[in-house]
XYZ file of C-alpha atoms in Angstrom:
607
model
C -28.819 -54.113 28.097
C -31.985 -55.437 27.030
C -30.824 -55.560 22.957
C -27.825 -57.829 24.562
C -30.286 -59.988 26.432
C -32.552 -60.263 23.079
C -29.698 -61.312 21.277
C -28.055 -63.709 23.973
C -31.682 -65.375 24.081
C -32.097 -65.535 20.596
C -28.503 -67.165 20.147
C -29.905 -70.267 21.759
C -32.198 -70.887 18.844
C -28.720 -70.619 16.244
C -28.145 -74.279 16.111
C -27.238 -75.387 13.037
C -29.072 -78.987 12.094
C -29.083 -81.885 9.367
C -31.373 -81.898 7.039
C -31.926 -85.164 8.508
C -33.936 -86.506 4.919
C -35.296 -83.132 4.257
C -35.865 -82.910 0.446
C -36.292 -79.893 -1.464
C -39.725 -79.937 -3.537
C -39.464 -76.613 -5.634
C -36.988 -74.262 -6.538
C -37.982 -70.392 -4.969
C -38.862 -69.124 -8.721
C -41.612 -72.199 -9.385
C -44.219 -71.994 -7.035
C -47.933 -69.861 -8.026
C -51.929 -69.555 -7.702
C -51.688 -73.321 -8.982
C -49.962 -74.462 -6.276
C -52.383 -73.303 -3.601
C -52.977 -74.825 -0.601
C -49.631 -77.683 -1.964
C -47.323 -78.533 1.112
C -43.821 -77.919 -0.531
C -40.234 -77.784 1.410
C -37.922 -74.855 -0.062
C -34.405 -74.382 1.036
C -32.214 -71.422 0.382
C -30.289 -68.347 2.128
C -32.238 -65.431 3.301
C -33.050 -62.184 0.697
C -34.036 -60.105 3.320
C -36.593 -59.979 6.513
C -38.852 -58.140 7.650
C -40.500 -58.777 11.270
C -43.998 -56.792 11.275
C -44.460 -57.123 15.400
C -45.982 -60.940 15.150
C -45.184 -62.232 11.272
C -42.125 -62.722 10.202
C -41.247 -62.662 6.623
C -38.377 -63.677 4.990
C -37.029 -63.671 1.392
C -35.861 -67.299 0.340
C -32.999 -67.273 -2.638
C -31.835 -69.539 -4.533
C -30.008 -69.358 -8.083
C -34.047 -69.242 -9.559
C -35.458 -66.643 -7.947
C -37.427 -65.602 -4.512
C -40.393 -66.921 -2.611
C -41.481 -64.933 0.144
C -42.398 -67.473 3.581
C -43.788 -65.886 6.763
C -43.673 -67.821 10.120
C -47.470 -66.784 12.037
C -47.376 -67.196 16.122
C -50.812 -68.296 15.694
C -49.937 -71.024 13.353
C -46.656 -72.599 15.520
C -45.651 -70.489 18.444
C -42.322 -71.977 18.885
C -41.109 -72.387 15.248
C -42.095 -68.488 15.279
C -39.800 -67.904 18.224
C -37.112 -69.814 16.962
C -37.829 -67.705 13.623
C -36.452 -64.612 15.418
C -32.774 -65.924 15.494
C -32.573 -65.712 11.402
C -30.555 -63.123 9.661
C -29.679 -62.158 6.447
C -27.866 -64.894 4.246
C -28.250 -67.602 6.603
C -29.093 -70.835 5.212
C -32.694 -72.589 5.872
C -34.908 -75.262 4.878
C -38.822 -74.531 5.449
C -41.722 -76.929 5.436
C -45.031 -75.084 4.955
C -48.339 -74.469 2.843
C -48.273 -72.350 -0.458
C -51.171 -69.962 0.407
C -52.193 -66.693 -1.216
C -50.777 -63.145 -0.266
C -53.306 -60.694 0.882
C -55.216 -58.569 -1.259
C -52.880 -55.860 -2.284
C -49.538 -57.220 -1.177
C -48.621 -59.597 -4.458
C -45.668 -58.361 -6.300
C -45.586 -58.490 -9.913
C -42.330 -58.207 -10.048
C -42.220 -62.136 -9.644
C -43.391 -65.217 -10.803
C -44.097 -66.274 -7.161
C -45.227 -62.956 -6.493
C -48.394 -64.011 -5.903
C -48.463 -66.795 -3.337
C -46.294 -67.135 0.115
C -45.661 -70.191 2.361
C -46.684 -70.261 5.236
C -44.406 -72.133 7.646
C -45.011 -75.021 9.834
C -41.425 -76.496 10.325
C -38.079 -75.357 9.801
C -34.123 -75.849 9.627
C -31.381 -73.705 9.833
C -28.884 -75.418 7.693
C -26.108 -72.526 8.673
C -25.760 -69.157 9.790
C -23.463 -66.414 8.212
C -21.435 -63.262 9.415
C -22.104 -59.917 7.705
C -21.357 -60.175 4.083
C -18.981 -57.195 2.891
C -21.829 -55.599 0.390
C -25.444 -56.518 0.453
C -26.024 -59.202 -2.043
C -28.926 -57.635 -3.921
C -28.539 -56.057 -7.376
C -30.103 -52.496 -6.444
C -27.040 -51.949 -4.059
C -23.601 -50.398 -5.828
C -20.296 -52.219 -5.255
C -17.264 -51.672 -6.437
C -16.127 -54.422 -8.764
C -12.633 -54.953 -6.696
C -15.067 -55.941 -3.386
C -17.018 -57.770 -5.932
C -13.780 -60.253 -7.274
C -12.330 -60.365 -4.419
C -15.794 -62.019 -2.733
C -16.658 -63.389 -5.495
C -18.310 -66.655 -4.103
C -20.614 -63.719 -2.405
C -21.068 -61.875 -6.259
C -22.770 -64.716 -7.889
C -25.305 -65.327 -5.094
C -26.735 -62.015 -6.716
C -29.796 -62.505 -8.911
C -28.634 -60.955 -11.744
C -25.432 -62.716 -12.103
C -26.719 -65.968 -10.996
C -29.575 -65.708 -14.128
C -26.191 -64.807 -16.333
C -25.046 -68.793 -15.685
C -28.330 -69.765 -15.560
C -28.580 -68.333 -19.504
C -24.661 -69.145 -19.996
C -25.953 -73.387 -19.391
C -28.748 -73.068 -21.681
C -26.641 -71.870 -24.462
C -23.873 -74.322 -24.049
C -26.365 -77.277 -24.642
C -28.095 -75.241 -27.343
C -24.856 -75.715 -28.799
C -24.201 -79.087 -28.258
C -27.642 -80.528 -29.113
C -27.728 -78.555 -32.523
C -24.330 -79.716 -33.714
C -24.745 -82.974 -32.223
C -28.085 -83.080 -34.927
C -26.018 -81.848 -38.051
C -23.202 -84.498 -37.476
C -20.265 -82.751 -35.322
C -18.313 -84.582 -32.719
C -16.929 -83.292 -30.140
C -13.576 -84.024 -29.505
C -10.757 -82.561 -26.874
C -7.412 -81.249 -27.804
C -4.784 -80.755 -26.048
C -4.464 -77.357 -23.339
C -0.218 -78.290 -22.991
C 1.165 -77.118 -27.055
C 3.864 -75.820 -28.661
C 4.515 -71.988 -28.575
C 3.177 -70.543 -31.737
C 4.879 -67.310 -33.356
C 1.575 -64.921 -35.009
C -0.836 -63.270 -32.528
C -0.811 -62.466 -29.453
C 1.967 -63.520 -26.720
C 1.566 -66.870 -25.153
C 1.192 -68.064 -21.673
C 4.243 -70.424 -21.242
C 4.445 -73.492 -18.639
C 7.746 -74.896 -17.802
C 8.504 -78.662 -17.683
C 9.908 -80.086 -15.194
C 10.849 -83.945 -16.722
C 12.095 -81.661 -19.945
C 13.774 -78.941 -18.040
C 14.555 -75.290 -19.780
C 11.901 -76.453 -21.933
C 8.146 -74.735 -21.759
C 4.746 -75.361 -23.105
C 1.830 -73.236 -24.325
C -1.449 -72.884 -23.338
C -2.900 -72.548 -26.429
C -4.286 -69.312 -27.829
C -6.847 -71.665 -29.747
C -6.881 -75.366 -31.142
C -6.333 -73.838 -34.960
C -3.902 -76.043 -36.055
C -5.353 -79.154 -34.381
C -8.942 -78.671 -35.590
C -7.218 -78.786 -39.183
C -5.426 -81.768 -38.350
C -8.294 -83.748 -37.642
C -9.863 -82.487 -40.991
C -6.918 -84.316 -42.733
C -7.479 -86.815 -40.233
C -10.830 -87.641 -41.226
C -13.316 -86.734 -38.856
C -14.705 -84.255 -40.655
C -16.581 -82.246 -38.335
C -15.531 -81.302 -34.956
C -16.208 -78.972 -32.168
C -15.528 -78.072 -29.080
C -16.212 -75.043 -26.383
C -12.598 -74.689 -25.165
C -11.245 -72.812 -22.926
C -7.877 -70.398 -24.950
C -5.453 -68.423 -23.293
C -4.049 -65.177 -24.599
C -1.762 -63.165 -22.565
C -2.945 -59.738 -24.029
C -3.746 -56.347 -22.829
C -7.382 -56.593 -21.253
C -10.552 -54.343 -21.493
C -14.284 -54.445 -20.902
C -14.644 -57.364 -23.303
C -11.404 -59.075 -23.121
C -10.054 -61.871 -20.466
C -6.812 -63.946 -20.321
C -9.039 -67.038 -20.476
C -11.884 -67.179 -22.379
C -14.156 -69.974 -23.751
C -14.644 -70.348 -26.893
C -17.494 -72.319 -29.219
C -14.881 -74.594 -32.161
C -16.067 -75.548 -34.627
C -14.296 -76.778 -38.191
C -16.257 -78.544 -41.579
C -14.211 -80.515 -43.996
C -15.369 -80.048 -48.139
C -16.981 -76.803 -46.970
C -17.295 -73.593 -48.235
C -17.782 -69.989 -47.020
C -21.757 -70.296 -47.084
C -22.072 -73.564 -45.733
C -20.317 -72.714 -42.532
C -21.874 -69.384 -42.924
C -25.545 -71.044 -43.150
C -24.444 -73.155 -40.625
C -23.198 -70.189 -37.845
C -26.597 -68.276 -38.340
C -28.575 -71.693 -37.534
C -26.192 -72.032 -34.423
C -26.636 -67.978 -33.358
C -30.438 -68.357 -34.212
C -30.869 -71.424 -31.903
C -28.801 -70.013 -29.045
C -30.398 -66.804 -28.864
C -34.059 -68.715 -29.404
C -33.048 -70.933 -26.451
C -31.907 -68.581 -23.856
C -34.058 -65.205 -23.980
C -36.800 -66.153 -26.648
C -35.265 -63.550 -29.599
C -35.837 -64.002 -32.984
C -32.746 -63.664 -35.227
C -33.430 -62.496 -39.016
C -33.808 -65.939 -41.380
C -30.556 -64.675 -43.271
C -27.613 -62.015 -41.725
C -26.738 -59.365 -43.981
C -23.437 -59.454 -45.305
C -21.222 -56.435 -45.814
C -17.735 -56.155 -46.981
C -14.482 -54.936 -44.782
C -13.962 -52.070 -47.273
C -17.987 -51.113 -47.297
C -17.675 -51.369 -42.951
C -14.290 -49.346 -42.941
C -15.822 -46.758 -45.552
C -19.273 -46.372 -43.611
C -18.545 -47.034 -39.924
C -15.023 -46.392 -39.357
C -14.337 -49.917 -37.649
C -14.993 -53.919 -39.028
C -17.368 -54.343 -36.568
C -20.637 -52.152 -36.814
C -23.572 -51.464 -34.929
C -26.154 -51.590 -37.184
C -28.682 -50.559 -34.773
C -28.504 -46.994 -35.492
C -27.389 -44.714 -37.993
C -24.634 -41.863 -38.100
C -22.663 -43.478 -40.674
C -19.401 -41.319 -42.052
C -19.319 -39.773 -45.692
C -15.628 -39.405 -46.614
C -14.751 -35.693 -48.401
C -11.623 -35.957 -48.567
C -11.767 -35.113 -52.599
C -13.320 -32.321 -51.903
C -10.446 -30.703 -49.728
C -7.610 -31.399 -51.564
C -6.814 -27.867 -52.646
C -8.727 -26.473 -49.549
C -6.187 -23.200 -47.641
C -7.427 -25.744 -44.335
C -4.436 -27.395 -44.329
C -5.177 -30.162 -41.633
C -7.628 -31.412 -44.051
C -5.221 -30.947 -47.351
C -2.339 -32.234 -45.846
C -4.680 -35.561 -44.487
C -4.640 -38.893 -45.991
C -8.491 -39.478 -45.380
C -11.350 -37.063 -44.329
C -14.237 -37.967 -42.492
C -17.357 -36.142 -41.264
C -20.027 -37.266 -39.503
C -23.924 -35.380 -38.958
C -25.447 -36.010 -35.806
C -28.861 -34.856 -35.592
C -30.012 -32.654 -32.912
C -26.313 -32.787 -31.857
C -25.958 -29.046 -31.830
C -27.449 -29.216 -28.333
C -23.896 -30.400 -27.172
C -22.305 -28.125 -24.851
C -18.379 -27.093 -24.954
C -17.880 -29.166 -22.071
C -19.376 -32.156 -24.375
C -17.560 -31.336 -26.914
C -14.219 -31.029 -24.890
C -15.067 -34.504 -23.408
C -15.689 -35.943 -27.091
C -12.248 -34.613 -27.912
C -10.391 -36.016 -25.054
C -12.292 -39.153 -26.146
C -11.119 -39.403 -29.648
C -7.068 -38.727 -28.520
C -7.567 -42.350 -26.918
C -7.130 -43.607 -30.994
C -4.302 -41.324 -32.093
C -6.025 -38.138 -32.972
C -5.014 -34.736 -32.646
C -8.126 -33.166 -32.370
C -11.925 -33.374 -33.115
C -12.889 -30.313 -35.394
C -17.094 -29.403 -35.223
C -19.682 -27.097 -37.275
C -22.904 -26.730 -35.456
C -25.927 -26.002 -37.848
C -27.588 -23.011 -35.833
C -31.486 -22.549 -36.421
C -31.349 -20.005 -38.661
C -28.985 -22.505 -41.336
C -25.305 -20.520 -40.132
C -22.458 -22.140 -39.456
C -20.305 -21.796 -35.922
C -17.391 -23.209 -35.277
C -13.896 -22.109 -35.540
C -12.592 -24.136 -38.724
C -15.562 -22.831 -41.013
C -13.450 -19.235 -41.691
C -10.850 -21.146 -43.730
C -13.171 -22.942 -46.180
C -14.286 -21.644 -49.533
C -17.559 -21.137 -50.933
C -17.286 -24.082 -52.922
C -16.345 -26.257 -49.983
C -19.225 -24.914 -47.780
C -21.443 -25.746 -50.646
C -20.134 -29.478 -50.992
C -20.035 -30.189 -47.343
C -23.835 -29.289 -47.701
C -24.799 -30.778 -50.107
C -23.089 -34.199 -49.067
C -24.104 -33.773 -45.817
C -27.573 -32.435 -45.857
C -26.950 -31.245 -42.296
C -30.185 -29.359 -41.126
C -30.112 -26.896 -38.351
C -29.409 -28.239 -34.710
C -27.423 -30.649 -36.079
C -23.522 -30.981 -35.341
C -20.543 -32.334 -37.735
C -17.865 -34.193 -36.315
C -14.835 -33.964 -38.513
C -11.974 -36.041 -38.369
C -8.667 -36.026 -40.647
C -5.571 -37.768 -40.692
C -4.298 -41.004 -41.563
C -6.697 -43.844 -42.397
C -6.104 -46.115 -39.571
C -6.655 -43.463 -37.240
C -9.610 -41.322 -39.247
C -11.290 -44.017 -39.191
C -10.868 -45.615 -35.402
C -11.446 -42.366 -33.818
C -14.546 -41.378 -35.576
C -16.121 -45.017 -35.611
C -15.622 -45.166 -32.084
C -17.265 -41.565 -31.355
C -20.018 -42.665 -33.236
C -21.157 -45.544 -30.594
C -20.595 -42.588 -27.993
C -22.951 -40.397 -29.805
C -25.266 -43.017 -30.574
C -25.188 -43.927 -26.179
C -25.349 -40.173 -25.487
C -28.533 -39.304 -27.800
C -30.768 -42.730 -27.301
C -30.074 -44.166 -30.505
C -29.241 -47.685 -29.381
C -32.030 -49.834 -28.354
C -30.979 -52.700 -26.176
C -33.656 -54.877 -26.670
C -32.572 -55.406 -30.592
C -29.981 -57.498 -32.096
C -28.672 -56.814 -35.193
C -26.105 -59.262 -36.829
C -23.833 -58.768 -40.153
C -21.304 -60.610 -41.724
C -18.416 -58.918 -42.493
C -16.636 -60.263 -45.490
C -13.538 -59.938 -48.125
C -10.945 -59.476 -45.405
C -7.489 -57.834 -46.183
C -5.069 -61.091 -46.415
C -2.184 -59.356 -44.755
C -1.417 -56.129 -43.202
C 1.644 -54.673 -43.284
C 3.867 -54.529 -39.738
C 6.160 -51.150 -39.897
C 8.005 -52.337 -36.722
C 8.829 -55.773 -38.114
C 9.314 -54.663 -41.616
C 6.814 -57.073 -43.195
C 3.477 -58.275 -44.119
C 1.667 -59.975 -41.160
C -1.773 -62.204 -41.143
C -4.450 -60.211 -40.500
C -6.227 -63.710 -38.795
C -3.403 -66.146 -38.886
C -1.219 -67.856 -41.564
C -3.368 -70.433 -42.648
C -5.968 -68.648 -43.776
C -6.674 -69.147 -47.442
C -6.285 -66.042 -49.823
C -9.709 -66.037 -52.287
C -8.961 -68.263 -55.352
C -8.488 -65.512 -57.630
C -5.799 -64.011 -55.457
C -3.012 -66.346 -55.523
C -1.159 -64.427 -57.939
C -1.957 -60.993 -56.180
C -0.498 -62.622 -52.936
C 2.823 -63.397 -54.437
C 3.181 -59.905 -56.383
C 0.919 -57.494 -54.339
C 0.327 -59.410 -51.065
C -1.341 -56.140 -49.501
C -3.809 -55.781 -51.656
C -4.913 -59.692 -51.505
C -8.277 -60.436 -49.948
C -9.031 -63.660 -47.728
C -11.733 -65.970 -47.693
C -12.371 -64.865 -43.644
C -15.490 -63.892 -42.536
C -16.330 -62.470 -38.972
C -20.119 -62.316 -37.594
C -20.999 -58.816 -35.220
C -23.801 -58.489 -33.367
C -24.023 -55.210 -31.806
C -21.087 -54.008 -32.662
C -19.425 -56.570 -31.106
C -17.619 -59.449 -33.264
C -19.232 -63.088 -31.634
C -17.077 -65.146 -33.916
C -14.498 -65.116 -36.902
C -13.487 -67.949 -39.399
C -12.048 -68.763 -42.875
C -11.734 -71.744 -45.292
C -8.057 -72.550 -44.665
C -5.345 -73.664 -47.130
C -5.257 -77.055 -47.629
C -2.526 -77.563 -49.992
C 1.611 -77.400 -49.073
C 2.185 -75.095 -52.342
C -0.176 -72.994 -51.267
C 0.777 -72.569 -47.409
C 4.391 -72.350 -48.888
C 3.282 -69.072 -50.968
C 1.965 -67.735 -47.858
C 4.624 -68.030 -45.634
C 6.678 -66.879 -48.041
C 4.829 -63.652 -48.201
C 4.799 -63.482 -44.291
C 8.882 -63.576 -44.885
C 8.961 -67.355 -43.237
C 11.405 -69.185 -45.051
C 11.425 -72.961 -45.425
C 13.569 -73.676 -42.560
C 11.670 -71.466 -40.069
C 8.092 -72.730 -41.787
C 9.732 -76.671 -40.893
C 10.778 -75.474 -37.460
C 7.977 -73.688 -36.012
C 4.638 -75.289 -38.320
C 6.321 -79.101 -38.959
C 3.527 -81.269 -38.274
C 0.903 -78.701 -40.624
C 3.571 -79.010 -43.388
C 3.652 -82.972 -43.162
C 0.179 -82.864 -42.728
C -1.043 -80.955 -45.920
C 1.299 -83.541 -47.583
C -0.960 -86.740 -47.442
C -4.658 -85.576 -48.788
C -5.818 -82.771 -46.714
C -9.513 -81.822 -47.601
C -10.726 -78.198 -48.293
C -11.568 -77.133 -44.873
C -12.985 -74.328 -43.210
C -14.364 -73.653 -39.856
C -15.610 -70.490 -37.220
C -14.948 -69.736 -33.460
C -17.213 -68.059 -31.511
C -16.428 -65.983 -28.243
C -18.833 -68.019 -25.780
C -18.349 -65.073 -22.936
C -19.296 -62.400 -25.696
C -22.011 -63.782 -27.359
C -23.567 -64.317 -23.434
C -22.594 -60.744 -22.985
C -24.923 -59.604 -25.386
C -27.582 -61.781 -24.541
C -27.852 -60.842 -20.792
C -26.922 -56.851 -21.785
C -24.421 -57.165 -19.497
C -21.354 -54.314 -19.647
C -18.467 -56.066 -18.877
C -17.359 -59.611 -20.117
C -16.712 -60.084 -16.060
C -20.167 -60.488 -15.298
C -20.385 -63.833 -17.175
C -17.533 -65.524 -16.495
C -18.171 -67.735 -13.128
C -13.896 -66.327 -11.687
C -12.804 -63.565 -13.707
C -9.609 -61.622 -13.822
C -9.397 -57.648 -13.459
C -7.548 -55.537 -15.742
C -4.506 -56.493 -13.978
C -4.671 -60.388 -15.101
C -5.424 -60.843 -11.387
C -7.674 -62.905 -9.349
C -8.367 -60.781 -6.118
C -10.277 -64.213 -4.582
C -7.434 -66.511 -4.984
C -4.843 -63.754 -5.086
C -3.316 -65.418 -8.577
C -1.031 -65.199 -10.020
C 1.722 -65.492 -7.221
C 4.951 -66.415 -6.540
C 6.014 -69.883 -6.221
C 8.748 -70.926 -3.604
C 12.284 -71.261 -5.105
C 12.502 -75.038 -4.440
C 9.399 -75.678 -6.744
C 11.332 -73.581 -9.244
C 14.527 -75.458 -8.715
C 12.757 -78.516 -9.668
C 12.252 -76.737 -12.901
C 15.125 -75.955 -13.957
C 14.562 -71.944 -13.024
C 16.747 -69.899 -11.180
C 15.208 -66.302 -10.346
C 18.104 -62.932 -10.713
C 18.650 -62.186 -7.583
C 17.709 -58.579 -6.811
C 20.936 -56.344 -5.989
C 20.936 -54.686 -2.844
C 21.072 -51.056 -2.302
């Protein structure tokens, strides 16, 4: 009875005021020692608070940071009575002193850790029901709760510094292309369906009925018509749509940095990404980029790592024995296209379990198995595979190895595609599992000399390995119309992390040349007219050399805030699903909108 009167007293204080010409003098992640004594108004929703049987403290958030305010009875009785009506995530405006905390009580944790306000005056702007989860980033949630609230999510101080670093990077962007001569120019969202990569989100028409748009996958083939167009260097961050299979670093939308250099080459654009990279990460955390990136070739990554897009921040790389098991009575390894081993050292402290796990892991890429040898301490051998080597074999796998004891060898055998994408991505498991990845370093590459084309066993043909105007190297041309598998492009991909931040190419510029291409893609003239017209009228009337780079905006940000998912930087994310549990998108759309369309659902049968 008494906690109802409390609260029915208190309930009188919960009216919700103008601000009446209130103005907000510092943001709740400026104010410190140098401040002292300052009379400063903060506004902001409540953290937490804390009522110590006379003060009252309270947490004040905004999207800087904190700054602790306590309202003293001895200082205004009334505004510290009114004070007791405030809950978590309302919304306030205080007027009040910036004064030291007491000795022992600063939190260096904070920039404002120091200092607290004390309050003379105060507004409450709104008041709030219980959120769903406590919006603090020490507290679990599960990420469905999360999307579906949101507007609640990026109140969180950790995701609201991810936008806060996502800004600074955009106008990194735009102020260092601005300085080398790039406009920015928009291109159209509403295209033309496009046939190579991934499916298409498609928009229907209503004044062109049983007609649809595209949403386009990326502005490729308008960035190269304003090469020929003349305007020489453009970019844009763009938002592309690819409806795709999703993961932790994939989205149907994404926004992407464009950018394309007429009368370029590979290390101009090249010289030009690494300023770009070095000036973003500068900008937004304060790292320091190395004054050149390494570059590596596809066939040196594939060979070494398993995958095109390394982490160079630790080691395990793969040593391939397959000569050396040719003839071998194991005949999973004699029978296998490619063999692969990797040493992990210290790795024989692995349990089955582990190992179990690791194999379970591996079946995700088409594998049939992960075989082991663990180096015991006293230099023997123990696994179940080692019985059907030879001498000779033991003795290579030694000496190529140099395994010591406690270490563990992860074998894998097969085809290429599958060797190698099953063992490269074990290896970033391992290198999570043993401590081998610091996440305070970045560690770019270039990854160079591209396949062309890969060849498409379903579709019975060579497809682009980027897209189909990407220019084969100059000594290729004839290898592209008599070998086009074994061709090499002039595409180039920067990683970071293992993760690839952006991929370009110098495109082709002439019709011959696009003409060879398409004809190695199987796209005869007709189709080439039908589906790529405007390119092929374009490259007619004095199309530079070109060349250009897109950068994944939301992956690059990913890396910089060490976030896990590619969710926790973009403002309204989809789940795996494609869905948006805020705004409940996509759904369905009544049947008159569609009949203005030109769209007439199947009817479901009954029974």
């Amino acid at each position: 009875m008494a906690e109802q009167q409390e609260e029915r007293d208190y309930n009188e204080f919960r009216v919700i005021e103008d601000l009446a010409g209130w103005r907000r003098t510092h943001h709740n992640n400026q104010l410190t020692a140098a401040d002292l004594g300052d009379r400063v108004c903060l506004m902001g929703w409540v953290q937490f608070r804390r009522d110590h049987g006379g003060l009252i403290f309270l947490d004040l958030r905004d999207r800087e940071g904190l700054t602790q305010v306590v309202f003293n009875p001895e200082g205004n009785a009334d505004v510290h009575e009114r004070a007791h009506a405030i809950r978590a995530e309302y919304v306030v405006a205080v007027k009040g002193v910036v004064r030291m905390r007491p000795d022992g009580m600063a939190n260096k944790n904070l920039i404002t850790g120091a200092v607290e306000i004390e309050v003379e005056e105060y507004k409450l702007l709104n008041t709030s029901e219980t959120p769903p989860f406590p919006i603090e980033d020490r507290v679990e949630v599960g990420e469905n709760l999360r999307l579906k609230y949101r507007f609640l999510d990026l109140r969180r101080p950790s995701l609201a510094r991810n936008f806060v670093i996502r800004n600074k990077a955009a106008q990194a962007v735009r102020r260092y292309l601005d300085a080398l001569g790039f406009l920015e120019i928009e291109t159209p969202v509403l295209t033309k369906s496009t046939p190579e990569g991934a499916r298409d989100f498609l928009v229907p028409s209503r004044v062109n009925q049983g007609e649809f748009y595209a949403l386009p996958q990326s502005p490729q083939l308008f960035k190269q018509m304003l090469m020929v167009s003349g305007m020489d260097r453009y970019f844009q961050i763009v938002k592309c749509f690819r409806d795709e299979d999703l993961r932790a670093d994939r989205q149907p939308e994404f926004t992407q940095i464009d950018i394309e250099m007429s009368f370029a080459d590979e290390a101009m654009i090249q010289d030009m990404a690494e300023g770009l990279v070095r000036k973003i990460f500068a900008e937004t955390i304060g790292a320091a980029l190395p004054d050149e990136f390494p570059r590596m070739t596809y066939a040196d990554a594939m060979r070494d790592y398993g995958v095109d897009k390394p982490d160079l921040r630790f080691g395990l790389k793969h040593i391939d024995i397959t000569d050396a098991f040719k003839n071998s009575g194991f005949k999973v390894f004699a029978s296998s296209e490619l063999v692969k081993v990797m040493v992990v050292p210290g790795g024989g402290e692995l349990s089955r379990k582990e190992i179990d796990d690791y194999t379970k892991f591996v079946e995700i890429y088409g594998s049939k198995g992960l075989a082991w040898i663990k180096v015991k301490e006293d230099g023997e051998w123990q696994s179940p595979i080692v019985k059907f080597f030879s001498e000779d074999e033991i003795a290579t796998l030694r000496q190529r190895t140099d395994c010591k004891p406690g270490d563990i060898l992860f074998f894998q055998a097969g085809s290429a595609d599958i060797a190698n994408a099953a063992l490269g991505n074990l290896r970033c498991e391992l290198g999570e599992r043993f401590g081998l990845i610091d996440p305070k370093v970045f560690k770019p590459v270039w990854i160079t000399d591209f396949p062309l084309l890969e060849y498409n066993p379903d579709e019975k043909r060579y497809v682009a390995r980027h897209h189909p105007f990407t220019s084969a190297k100059p000594d290729q041309m004839a290898t592209l119309a008599t070998d086009p598998g074994n061709a090499l492009a002039r595409a180039y991909d920067m990683v970071i992390n293992g993760y690839e931040v952006g991929g370009g190419s110098i495109r082709i510029h002439t019709a011959e040349q696009q003409r060879i291409m398409f004809a190695a893609l199987g796209i005869d003239g007709d189709e080439a007219r039908e589906k790529f017209g405007f390119l092929m009228d374009a490259l007619k009337f004095g199309a530079p050399p070109h060349g250009g780079i897109a950068f994944g905006l939301d992956r690059l940000i990913m890396i910089i805030t060490g976030s896990k998912s590619i969710r926790d930087v973009i403002a309204f994310p989809k789940t795996q699903k494609a869905t948006c549990l805020m705004t409940e998108a996509p759904s369905e759309v009544p049947s008159k909108q569609l009949r203005e369309l030109g769209i007439r659902l199947r009817e479901k049968k009954e029974g």
